[in-house]
The first five atom37 places (N, CA, C, CB, O) and aatype in JSON, in Angstrom:
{
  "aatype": [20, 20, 20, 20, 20, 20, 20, 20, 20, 20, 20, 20, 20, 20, 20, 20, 20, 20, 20, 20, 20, 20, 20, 20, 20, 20, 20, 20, 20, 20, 20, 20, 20, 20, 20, 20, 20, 20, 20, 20, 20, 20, 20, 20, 20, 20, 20, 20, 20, 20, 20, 20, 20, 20, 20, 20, 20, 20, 20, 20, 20, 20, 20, 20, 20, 20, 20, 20, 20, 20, 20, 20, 20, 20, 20, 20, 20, 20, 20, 20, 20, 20, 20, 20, 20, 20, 20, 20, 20, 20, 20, 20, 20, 20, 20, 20, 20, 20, 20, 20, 20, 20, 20, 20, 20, 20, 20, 20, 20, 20, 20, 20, 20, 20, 20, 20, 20, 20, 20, 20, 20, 20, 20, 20, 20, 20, 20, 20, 20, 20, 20, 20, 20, 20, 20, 20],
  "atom_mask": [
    [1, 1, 1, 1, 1],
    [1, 1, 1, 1, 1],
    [1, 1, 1, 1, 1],
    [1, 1, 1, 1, 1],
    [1, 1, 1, 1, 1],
    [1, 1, 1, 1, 1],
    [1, 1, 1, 1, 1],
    [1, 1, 1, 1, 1],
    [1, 1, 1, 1, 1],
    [1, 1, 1, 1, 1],
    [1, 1, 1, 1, 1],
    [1, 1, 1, 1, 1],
    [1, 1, 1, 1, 1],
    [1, 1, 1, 1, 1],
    [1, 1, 1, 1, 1],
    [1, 1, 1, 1, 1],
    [1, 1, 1, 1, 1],
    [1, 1, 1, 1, 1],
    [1, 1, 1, 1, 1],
    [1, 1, 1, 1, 1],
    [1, 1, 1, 1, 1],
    [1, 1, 1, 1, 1],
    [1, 1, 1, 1, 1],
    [1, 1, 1, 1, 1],
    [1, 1, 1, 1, 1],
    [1, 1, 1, 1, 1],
    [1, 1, 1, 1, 1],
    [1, 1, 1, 1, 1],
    [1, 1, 1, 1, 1],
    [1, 1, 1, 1, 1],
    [1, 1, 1, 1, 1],
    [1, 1, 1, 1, 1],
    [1, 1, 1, 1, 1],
    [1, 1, 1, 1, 1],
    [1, 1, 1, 1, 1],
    [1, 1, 1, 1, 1],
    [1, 1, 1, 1, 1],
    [1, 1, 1, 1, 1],
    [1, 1, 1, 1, 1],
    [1, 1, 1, 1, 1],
    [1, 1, 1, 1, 1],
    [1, 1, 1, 1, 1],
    [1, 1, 1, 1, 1],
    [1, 1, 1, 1, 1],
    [1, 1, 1, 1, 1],
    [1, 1, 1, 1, 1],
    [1, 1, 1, 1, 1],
    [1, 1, 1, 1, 1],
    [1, 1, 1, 1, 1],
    [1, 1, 1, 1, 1],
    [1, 1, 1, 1, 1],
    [1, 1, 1, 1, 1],
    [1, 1, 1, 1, 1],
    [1, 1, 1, 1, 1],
    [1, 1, 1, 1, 1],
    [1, 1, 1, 1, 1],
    [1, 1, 1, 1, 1],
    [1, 1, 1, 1, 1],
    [1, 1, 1, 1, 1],
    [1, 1, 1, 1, 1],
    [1, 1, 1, 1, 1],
    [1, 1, 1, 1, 1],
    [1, 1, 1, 1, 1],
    [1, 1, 1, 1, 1],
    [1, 1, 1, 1, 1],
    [1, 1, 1, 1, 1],
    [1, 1, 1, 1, 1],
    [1, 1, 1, 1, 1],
    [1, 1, 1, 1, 1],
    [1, 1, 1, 1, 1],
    [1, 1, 1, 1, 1],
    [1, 1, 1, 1, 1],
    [1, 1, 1, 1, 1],
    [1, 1, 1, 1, 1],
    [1, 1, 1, 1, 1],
    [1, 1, 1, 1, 1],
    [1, 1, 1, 1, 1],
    [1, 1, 1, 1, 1],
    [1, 1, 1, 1, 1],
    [1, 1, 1, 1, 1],
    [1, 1, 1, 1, 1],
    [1, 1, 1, 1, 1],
    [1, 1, 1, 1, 1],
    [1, 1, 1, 1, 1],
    [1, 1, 1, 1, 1],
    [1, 1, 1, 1, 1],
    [1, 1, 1, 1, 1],
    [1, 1, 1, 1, 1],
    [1, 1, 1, 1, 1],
    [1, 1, 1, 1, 1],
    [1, 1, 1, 1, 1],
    [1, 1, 1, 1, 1],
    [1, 1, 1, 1, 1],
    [1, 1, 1, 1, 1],
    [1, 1, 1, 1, 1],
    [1, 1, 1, 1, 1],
    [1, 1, 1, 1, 1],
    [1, 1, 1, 1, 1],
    [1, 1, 1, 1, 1],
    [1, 1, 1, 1, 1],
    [1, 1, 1, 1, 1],
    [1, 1, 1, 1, 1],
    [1, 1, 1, 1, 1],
    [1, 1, 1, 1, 1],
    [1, 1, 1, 1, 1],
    [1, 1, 1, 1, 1],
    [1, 1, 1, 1, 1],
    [1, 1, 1, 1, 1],
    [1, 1, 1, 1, 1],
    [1, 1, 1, 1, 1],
    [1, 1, 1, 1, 1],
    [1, 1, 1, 1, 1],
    [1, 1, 1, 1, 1],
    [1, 1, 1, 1, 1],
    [1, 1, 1, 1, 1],
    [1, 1, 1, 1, 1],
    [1, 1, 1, 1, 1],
    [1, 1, 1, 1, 1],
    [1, 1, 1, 1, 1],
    [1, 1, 1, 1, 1],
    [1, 1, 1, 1, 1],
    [1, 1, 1, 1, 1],
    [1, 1, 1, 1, 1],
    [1, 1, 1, 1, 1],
    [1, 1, 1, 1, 1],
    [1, 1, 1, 1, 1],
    [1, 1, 1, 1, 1],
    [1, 1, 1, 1, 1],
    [1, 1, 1, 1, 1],
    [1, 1, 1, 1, 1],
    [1, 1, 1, 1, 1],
    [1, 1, 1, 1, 1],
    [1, 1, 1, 1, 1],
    [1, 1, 1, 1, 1],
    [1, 1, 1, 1, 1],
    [1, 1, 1, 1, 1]
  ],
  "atom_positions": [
    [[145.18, 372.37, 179.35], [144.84, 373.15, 180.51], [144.19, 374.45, 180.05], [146.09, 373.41, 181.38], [144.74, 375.09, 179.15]],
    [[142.87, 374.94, 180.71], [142.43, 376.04, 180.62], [142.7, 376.87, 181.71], [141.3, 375.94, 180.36], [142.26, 376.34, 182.73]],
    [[143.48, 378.42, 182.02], [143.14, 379.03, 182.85], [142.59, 380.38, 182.98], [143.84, 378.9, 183.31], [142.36, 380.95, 181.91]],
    [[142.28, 381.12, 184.24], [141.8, 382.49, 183.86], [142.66, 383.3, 183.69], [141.03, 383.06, 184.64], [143.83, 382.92, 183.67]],
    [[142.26, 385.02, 183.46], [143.61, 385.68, 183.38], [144.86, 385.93, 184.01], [143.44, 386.48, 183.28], [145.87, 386.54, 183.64]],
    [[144.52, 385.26, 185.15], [146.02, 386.08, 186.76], [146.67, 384.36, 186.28], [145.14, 386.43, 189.75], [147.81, 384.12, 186.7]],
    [[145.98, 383.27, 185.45], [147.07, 381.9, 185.47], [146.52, 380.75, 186.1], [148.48, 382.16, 186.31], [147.07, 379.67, 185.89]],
    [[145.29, 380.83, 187.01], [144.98, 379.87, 188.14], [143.69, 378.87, 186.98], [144.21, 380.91, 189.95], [142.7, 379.15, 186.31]],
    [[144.31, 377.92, 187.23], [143.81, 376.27, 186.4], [142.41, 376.45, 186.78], [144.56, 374.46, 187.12], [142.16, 376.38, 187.99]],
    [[141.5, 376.65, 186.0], [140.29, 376.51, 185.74], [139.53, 375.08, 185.3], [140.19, 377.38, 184.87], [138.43, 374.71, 185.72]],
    [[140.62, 374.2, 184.12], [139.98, 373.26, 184.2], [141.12, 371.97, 183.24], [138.42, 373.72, 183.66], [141.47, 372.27, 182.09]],
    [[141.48, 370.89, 183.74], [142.59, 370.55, 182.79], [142.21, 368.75, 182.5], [144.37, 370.94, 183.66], [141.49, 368.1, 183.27]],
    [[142.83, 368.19, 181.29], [143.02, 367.03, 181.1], [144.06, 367.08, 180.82], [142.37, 366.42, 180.44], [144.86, 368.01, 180.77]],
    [[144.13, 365.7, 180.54], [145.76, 364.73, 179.74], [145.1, 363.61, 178.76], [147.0, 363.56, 181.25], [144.12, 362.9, 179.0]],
    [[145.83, 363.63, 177.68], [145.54, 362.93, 176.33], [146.8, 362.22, 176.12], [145.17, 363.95, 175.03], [147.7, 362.54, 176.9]],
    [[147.04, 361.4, 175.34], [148.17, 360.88, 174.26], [149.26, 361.56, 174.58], [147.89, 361.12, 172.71], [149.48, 362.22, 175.59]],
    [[150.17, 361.3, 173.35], [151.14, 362.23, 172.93], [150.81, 362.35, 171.27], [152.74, 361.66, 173.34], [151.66, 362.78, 170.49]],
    [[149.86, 362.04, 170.95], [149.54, 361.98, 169.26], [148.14, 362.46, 169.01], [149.61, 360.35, 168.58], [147.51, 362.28, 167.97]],
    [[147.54, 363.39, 170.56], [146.22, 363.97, 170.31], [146.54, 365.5, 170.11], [145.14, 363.67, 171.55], [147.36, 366.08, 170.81]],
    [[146.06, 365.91, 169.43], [146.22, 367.5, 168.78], [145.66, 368.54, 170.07], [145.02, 367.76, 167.11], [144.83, 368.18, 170.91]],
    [[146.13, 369.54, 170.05], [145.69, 370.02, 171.64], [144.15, 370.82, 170.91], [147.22, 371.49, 172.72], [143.36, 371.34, 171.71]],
    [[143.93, 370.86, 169.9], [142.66, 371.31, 169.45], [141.3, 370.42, 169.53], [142.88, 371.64, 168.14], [140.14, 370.81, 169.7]],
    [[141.65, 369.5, 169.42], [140.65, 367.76, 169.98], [140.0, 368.2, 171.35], [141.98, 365.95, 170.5], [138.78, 368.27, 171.56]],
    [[141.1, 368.53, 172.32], [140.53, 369.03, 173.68], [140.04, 370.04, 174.08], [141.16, 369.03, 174.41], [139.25, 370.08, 175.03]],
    [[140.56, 371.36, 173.18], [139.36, 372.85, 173.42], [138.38, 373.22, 174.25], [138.55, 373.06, 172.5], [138.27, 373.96, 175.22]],
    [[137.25, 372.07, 173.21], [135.79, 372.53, 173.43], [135.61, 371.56, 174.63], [134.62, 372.32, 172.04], [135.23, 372.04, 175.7]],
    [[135.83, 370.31, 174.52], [135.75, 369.63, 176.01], [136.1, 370.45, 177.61], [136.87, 368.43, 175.9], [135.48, 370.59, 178.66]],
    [[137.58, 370.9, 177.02], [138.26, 371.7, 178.22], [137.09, 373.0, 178.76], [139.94, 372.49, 177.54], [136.59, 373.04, 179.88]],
    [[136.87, 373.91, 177.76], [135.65, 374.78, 178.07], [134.27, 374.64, 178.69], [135.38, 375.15, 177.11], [133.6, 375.44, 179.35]],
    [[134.0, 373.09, 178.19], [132.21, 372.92, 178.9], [132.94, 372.1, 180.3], [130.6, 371.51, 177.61], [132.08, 371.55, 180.98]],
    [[134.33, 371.93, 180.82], [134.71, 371.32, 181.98], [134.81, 372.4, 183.05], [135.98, 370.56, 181.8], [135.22, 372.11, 184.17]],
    [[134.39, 373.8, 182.67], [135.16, 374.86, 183.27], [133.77, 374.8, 184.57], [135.51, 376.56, 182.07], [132.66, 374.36, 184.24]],
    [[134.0, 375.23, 185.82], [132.81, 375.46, 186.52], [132.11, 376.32, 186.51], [132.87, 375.42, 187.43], [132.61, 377.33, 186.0]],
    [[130.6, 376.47, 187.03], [130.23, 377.8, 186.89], [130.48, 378.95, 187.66], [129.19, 377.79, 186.84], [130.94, 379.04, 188.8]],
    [[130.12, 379.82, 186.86], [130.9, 381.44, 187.39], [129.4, 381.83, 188.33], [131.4, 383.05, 185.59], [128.25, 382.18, 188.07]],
    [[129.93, 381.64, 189.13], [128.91, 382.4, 190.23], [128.79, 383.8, 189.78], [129.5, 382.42, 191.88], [129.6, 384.28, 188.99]],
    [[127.57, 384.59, 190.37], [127.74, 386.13, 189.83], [126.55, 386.48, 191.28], [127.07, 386.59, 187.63], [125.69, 385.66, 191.6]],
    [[126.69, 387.46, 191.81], [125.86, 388.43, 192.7], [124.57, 388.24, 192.52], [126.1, 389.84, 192.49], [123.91, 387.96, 193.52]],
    [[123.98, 388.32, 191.4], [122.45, 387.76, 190.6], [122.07, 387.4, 189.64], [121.64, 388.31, 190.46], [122.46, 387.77, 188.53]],
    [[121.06, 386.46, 189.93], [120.52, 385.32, 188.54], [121.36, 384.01, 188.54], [120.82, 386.05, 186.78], [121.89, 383.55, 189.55]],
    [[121.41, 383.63, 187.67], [121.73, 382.24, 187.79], [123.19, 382.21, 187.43], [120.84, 381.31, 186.87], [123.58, 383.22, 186.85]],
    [[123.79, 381.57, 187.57], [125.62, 381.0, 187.63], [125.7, 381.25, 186.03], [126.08, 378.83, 188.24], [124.66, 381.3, 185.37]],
    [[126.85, 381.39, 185.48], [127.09, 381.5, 184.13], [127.91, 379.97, 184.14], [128.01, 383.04, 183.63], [128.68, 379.4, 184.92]],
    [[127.28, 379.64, 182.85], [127.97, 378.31, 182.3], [129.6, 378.73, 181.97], [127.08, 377.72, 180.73], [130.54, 378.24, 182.6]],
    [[129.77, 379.72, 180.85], [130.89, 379.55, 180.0], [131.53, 381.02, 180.17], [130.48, 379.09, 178.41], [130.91, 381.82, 180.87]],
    [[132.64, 381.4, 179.61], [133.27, 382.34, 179.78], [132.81, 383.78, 178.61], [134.67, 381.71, 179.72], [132.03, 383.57, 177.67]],
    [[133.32, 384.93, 178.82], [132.74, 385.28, 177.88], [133.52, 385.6, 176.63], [132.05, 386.15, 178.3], [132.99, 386.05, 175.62]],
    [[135.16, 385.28, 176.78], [135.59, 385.19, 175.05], [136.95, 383.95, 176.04], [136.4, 387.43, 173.76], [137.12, 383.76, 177.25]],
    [[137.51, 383.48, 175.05], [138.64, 382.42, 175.16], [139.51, 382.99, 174.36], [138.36, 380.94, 174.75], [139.12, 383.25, 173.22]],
    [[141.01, 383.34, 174.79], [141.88, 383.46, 173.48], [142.94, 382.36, 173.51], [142.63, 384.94, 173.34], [143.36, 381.87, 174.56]],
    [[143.29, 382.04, 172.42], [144.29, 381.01, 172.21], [145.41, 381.52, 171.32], [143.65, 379.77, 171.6], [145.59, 382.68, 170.92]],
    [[146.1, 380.48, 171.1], [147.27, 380.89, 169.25], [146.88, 380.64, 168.59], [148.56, 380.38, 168.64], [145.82, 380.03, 168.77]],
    [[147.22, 380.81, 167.57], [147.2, 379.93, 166.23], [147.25, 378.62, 165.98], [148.08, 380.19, 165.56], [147.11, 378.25, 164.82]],
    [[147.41, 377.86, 166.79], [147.15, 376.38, 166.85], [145.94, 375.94, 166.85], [147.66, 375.81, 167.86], [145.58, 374.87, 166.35]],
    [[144.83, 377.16, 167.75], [143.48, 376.45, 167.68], [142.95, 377.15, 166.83], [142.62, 376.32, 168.88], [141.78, 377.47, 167.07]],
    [[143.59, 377.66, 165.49], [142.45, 378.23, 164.42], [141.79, 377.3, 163.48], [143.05, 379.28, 163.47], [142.35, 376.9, 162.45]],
    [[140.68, 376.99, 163.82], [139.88, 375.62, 163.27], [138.47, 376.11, 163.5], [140.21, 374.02, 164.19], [137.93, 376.18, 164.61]],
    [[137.85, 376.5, 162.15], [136.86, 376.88, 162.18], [135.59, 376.36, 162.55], [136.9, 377.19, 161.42], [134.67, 377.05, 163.0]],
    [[135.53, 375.0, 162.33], [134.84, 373.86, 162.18], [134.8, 373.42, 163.68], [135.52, 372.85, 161.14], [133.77, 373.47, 164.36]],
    [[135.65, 373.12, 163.99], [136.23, 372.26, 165.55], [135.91, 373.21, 166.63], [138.15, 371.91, 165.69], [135.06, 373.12, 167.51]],
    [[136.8, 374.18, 166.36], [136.88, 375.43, 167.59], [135.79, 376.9, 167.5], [138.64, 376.13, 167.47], [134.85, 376.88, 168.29]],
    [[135.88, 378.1, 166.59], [135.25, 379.12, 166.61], [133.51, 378.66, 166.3], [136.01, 380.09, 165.59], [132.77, 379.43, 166.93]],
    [[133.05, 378.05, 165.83], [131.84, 377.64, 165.5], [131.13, 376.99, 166.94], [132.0, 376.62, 164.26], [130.33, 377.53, 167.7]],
    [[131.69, 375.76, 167.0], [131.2, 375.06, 168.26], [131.35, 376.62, 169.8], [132.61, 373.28, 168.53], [130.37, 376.92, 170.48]],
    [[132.52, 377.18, 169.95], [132.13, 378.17, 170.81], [131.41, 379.61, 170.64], [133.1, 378.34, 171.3], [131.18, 380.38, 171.58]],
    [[131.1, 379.86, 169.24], [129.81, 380.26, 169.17], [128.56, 379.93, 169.79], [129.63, 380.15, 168.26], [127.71, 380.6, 170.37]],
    [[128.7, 378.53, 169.44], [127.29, 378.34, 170.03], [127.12, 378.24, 170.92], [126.63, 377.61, 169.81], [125.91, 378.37, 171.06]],
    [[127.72, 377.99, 172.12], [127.74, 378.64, 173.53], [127.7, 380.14, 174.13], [128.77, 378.24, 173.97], [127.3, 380.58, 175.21]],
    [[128.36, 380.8, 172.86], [128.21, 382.28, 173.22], [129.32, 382.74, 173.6], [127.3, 382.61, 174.22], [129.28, 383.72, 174.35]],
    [[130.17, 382.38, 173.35], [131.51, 382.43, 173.76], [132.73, 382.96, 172.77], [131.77, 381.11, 174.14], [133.51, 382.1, 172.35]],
    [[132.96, 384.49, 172.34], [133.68, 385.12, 171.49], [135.66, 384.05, 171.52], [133.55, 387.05, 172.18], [136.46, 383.71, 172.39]],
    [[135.58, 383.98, 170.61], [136.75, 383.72, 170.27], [138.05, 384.43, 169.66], [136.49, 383.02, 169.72], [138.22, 384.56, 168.45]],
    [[138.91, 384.87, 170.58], [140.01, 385.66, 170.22], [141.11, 384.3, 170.09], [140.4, 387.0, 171.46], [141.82, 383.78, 170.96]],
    [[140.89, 383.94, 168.52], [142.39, 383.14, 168.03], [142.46, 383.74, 166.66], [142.39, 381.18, 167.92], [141.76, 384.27, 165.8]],
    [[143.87, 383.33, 166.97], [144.88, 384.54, 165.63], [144.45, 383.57, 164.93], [146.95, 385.01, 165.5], [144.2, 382.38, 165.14]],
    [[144.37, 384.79, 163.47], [144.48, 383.65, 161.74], [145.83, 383.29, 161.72], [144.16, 384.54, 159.88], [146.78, 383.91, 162.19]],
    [[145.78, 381.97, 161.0], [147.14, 381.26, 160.08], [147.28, 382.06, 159.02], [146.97, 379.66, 159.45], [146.32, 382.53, 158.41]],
    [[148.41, 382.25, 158.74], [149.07, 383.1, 157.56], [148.66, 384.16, 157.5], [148.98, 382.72, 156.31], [148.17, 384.54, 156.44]],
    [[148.73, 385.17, 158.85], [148.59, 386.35, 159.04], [149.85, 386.84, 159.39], [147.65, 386.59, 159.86], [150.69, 385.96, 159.59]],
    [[150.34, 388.36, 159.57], [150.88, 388.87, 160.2], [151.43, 388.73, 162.13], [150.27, 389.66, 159.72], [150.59, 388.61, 163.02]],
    [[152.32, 388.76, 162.29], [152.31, 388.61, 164.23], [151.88, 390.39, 164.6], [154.58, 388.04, 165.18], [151.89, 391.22, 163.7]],
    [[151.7, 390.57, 165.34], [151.92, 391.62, 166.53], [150.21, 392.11, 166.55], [153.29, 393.14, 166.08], [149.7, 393.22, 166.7]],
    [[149.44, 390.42, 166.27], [147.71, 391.23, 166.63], [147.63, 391.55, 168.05], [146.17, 390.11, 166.36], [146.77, 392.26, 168.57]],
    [[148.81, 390.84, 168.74], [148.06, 391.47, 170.62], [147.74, 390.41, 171.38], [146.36, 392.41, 170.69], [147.38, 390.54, 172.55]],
    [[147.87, 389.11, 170.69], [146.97, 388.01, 171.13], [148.53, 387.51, 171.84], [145.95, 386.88, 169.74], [148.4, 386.99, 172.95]],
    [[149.58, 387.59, 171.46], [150.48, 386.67, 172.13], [150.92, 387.29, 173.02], [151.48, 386.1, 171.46], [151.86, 386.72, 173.57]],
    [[150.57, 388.52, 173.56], [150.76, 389.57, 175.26], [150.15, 388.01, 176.16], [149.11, 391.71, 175.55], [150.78, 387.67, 177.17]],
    [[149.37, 387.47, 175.87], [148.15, 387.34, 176.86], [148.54, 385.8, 177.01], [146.37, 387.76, 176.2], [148.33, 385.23, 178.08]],
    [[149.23, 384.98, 175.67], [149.76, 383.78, 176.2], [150.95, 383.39, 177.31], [150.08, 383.28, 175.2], [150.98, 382.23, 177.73]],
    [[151.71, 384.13, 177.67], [152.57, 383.9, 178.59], [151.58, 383.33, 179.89], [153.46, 385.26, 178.82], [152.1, 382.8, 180.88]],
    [[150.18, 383.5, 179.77], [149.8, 383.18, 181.22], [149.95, 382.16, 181.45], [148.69, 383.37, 181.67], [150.52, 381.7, 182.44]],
    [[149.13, 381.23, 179.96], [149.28, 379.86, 179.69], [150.34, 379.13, 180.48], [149.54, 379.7, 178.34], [150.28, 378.45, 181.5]],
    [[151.43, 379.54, 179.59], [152.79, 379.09, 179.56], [153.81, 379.49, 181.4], [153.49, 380.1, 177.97], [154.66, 379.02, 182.16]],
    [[153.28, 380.16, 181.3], [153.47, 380.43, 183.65], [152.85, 379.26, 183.78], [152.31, 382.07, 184.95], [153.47, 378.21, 183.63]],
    [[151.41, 379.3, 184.1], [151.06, 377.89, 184.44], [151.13, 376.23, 184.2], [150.3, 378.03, 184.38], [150.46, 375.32, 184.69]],
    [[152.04, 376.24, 183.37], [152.39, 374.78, 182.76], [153.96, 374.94, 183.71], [152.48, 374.62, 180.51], [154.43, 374.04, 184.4]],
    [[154.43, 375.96, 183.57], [155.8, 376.24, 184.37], [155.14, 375.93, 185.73], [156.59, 377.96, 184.23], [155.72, 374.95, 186.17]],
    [[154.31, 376.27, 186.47], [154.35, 376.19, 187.97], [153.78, 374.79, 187.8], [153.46, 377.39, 188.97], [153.81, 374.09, 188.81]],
    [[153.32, 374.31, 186.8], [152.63, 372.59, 186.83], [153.68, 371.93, 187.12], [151.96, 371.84, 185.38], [153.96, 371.21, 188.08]],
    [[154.48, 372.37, 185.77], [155.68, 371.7, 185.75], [157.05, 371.34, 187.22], [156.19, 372.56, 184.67], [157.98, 370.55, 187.08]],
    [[156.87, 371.89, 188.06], [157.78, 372.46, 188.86], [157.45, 371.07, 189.93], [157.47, 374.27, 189.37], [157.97, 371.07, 191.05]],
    [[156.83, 370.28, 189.64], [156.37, 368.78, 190.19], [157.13, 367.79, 189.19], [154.5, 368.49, 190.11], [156.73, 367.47, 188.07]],
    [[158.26, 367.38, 189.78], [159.07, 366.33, 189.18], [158.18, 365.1, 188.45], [159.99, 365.75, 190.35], [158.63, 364.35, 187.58]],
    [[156.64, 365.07, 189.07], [156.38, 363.51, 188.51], [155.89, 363.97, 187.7], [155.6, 362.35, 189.14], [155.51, 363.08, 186.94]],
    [[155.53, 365.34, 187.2], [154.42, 366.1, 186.35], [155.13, 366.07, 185.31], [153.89, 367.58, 186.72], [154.47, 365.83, 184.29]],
    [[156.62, 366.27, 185.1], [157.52, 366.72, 184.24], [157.28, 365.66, 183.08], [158.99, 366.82, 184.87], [156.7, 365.69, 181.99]],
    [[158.09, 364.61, 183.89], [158.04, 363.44, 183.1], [157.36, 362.73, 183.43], [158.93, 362.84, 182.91], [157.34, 362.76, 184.66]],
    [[156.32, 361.58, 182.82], [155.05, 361.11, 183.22], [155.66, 359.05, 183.66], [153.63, 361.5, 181.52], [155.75, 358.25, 182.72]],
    [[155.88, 358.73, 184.73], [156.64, 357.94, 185.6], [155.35, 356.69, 185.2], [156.95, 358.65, 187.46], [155.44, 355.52, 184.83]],
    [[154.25, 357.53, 185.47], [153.17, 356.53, 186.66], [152.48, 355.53, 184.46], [150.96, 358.36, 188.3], [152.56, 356.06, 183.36]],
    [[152.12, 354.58, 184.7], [151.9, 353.48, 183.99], [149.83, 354.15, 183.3], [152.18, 351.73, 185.37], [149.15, 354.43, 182.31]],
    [[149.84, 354.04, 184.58], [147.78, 354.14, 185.03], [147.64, 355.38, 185.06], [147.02, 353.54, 186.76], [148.32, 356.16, 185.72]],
    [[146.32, 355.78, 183.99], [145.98, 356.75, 183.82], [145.24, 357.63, 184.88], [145.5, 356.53, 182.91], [145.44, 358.84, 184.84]],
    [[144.55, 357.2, 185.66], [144.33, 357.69, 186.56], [144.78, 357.92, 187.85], [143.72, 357.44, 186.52], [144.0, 358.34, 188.7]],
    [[146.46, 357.6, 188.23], [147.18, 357.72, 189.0], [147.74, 359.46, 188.5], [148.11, 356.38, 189.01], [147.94, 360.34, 189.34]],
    [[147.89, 359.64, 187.21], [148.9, 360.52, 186.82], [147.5, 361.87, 186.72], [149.98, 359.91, 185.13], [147.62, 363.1, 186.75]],
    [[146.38, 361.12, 186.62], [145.5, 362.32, 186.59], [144.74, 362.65, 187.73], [144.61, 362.23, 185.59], [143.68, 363.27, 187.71]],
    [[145.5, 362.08, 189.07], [145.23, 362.34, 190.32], [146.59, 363.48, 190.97], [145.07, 360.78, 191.06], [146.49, 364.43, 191.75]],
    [[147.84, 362.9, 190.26], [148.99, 364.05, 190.94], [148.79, 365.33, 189.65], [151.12, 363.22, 191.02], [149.21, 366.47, 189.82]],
    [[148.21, 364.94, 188.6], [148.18, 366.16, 187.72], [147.05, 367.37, 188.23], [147.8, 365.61, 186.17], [147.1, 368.58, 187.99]],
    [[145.97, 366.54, 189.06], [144.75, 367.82, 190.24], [145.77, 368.3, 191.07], [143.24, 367.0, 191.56], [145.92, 369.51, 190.87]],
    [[146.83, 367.68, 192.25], [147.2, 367.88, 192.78], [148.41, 368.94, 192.54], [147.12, 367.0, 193.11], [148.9, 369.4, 193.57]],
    [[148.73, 369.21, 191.8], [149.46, 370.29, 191.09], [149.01, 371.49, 190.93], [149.72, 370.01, 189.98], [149.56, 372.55, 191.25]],
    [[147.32, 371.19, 190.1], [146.55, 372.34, 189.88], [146.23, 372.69, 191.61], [145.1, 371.98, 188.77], [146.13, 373.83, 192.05]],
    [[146.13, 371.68, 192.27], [145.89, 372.32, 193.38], [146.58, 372.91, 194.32], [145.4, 371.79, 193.84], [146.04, 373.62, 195.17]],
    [[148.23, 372.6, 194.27], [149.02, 373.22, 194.6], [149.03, 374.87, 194.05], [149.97, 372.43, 194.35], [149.52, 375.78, 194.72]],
    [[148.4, 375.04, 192.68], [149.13, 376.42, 192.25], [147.65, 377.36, 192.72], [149.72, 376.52, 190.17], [147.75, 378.53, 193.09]],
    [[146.39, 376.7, 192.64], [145.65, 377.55, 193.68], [146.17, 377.8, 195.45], [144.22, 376.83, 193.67], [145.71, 378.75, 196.07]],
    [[146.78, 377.19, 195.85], [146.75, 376.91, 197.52], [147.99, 378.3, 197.11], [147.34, 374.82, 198.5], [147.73, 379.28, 197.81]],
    [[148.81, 378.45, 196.48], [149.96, 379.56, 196.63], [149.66, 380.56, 196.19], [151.15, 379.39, 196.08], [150.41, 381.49, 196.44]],
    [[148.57, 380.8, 195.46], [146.99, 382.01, 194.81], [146.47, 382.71, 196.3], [145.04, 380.74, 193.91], [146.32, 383.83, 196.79]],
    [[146.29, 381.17, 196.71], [145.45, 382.17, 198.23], [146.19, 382.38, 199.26], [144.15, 381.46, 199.07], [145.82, 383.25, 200.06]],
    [[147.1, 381.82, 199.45], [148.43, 382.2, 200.18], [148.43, 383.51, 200.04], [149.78, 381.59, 199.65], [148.23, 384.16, 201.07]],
    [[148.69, 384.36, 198.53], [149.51, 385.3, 198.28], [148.2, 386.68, 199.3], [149.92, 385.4, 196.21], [148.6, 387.8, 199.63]],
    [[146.76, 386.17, 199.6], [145.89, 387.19, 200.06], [145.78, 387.01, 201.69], [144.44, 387.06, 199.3], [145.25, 387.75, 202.52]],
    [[146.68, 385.37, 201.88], [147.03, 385.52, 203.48], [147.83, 386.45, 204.05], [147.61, 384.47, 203.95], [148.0, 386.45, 205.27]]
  ]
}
């Protein structure tokens, strides 16, 4: 799952249980929609992504979103903690919590992949519908 900063699902799949969540990254990013803006044309991509240390893969991850233009804030492996970067993951981790908060989401029931990746929208779309609630 990719989201923006306030938490609200921007753009998500489901893989395996034996696919590395770094496999999905760059897919997850060119899935994101475009950013409308006041003038000129829609922006494709965001303008930095931060992650953990899980997606530090130079090859896979910071390179390929270079070339979109897209700054990458992920911590080095075998660095020090307190760069600043893990303030900003709790958003992540809220939004897998409000995913989560759907019993069929929890544990994955349904057989067919595209059954489970129809209640897995419906989730994301639940946690926008309580986003715009909060400006009703």
């Amino acid at each position: 799952m990719i989201v923006d900063g306030q938490g609200t699902p921007l753009a998500v799949e489901h893989t395996g249980a034996n696919v590395h969540d770094s496999e999905m990254a760059i897919a997850l990013v060119d899935r994101i929609p475009n950013i409308k803006q006041r003038r000129g044309r829609p922006r494709k991509h965001p303008d930095e992504v931060l992650a953990d240390r899980a997606y530090d893969a130079e090859e896979k991850i910071r390179q390929p979103l270079r070339r979109r233009r897209v700054t990458p804030l992920i911590a080095k492996r075998n660095t020090e903690h307190g760069s600043g970067l893990g303030k900003y993951r709790y958003v992540v981790e809220a939004a897998f919590a409000w995913l989560f908060n759907q019993r069929r989401l929890r544990v994955r029931y349904e057989k067919r992949d595209d059954i489970h990746q129809a209640f897995l929208i419906i989730g994301c779309l639940l946690i926008c519908w309580r986003r715009i609630l909060r400006f009703c």
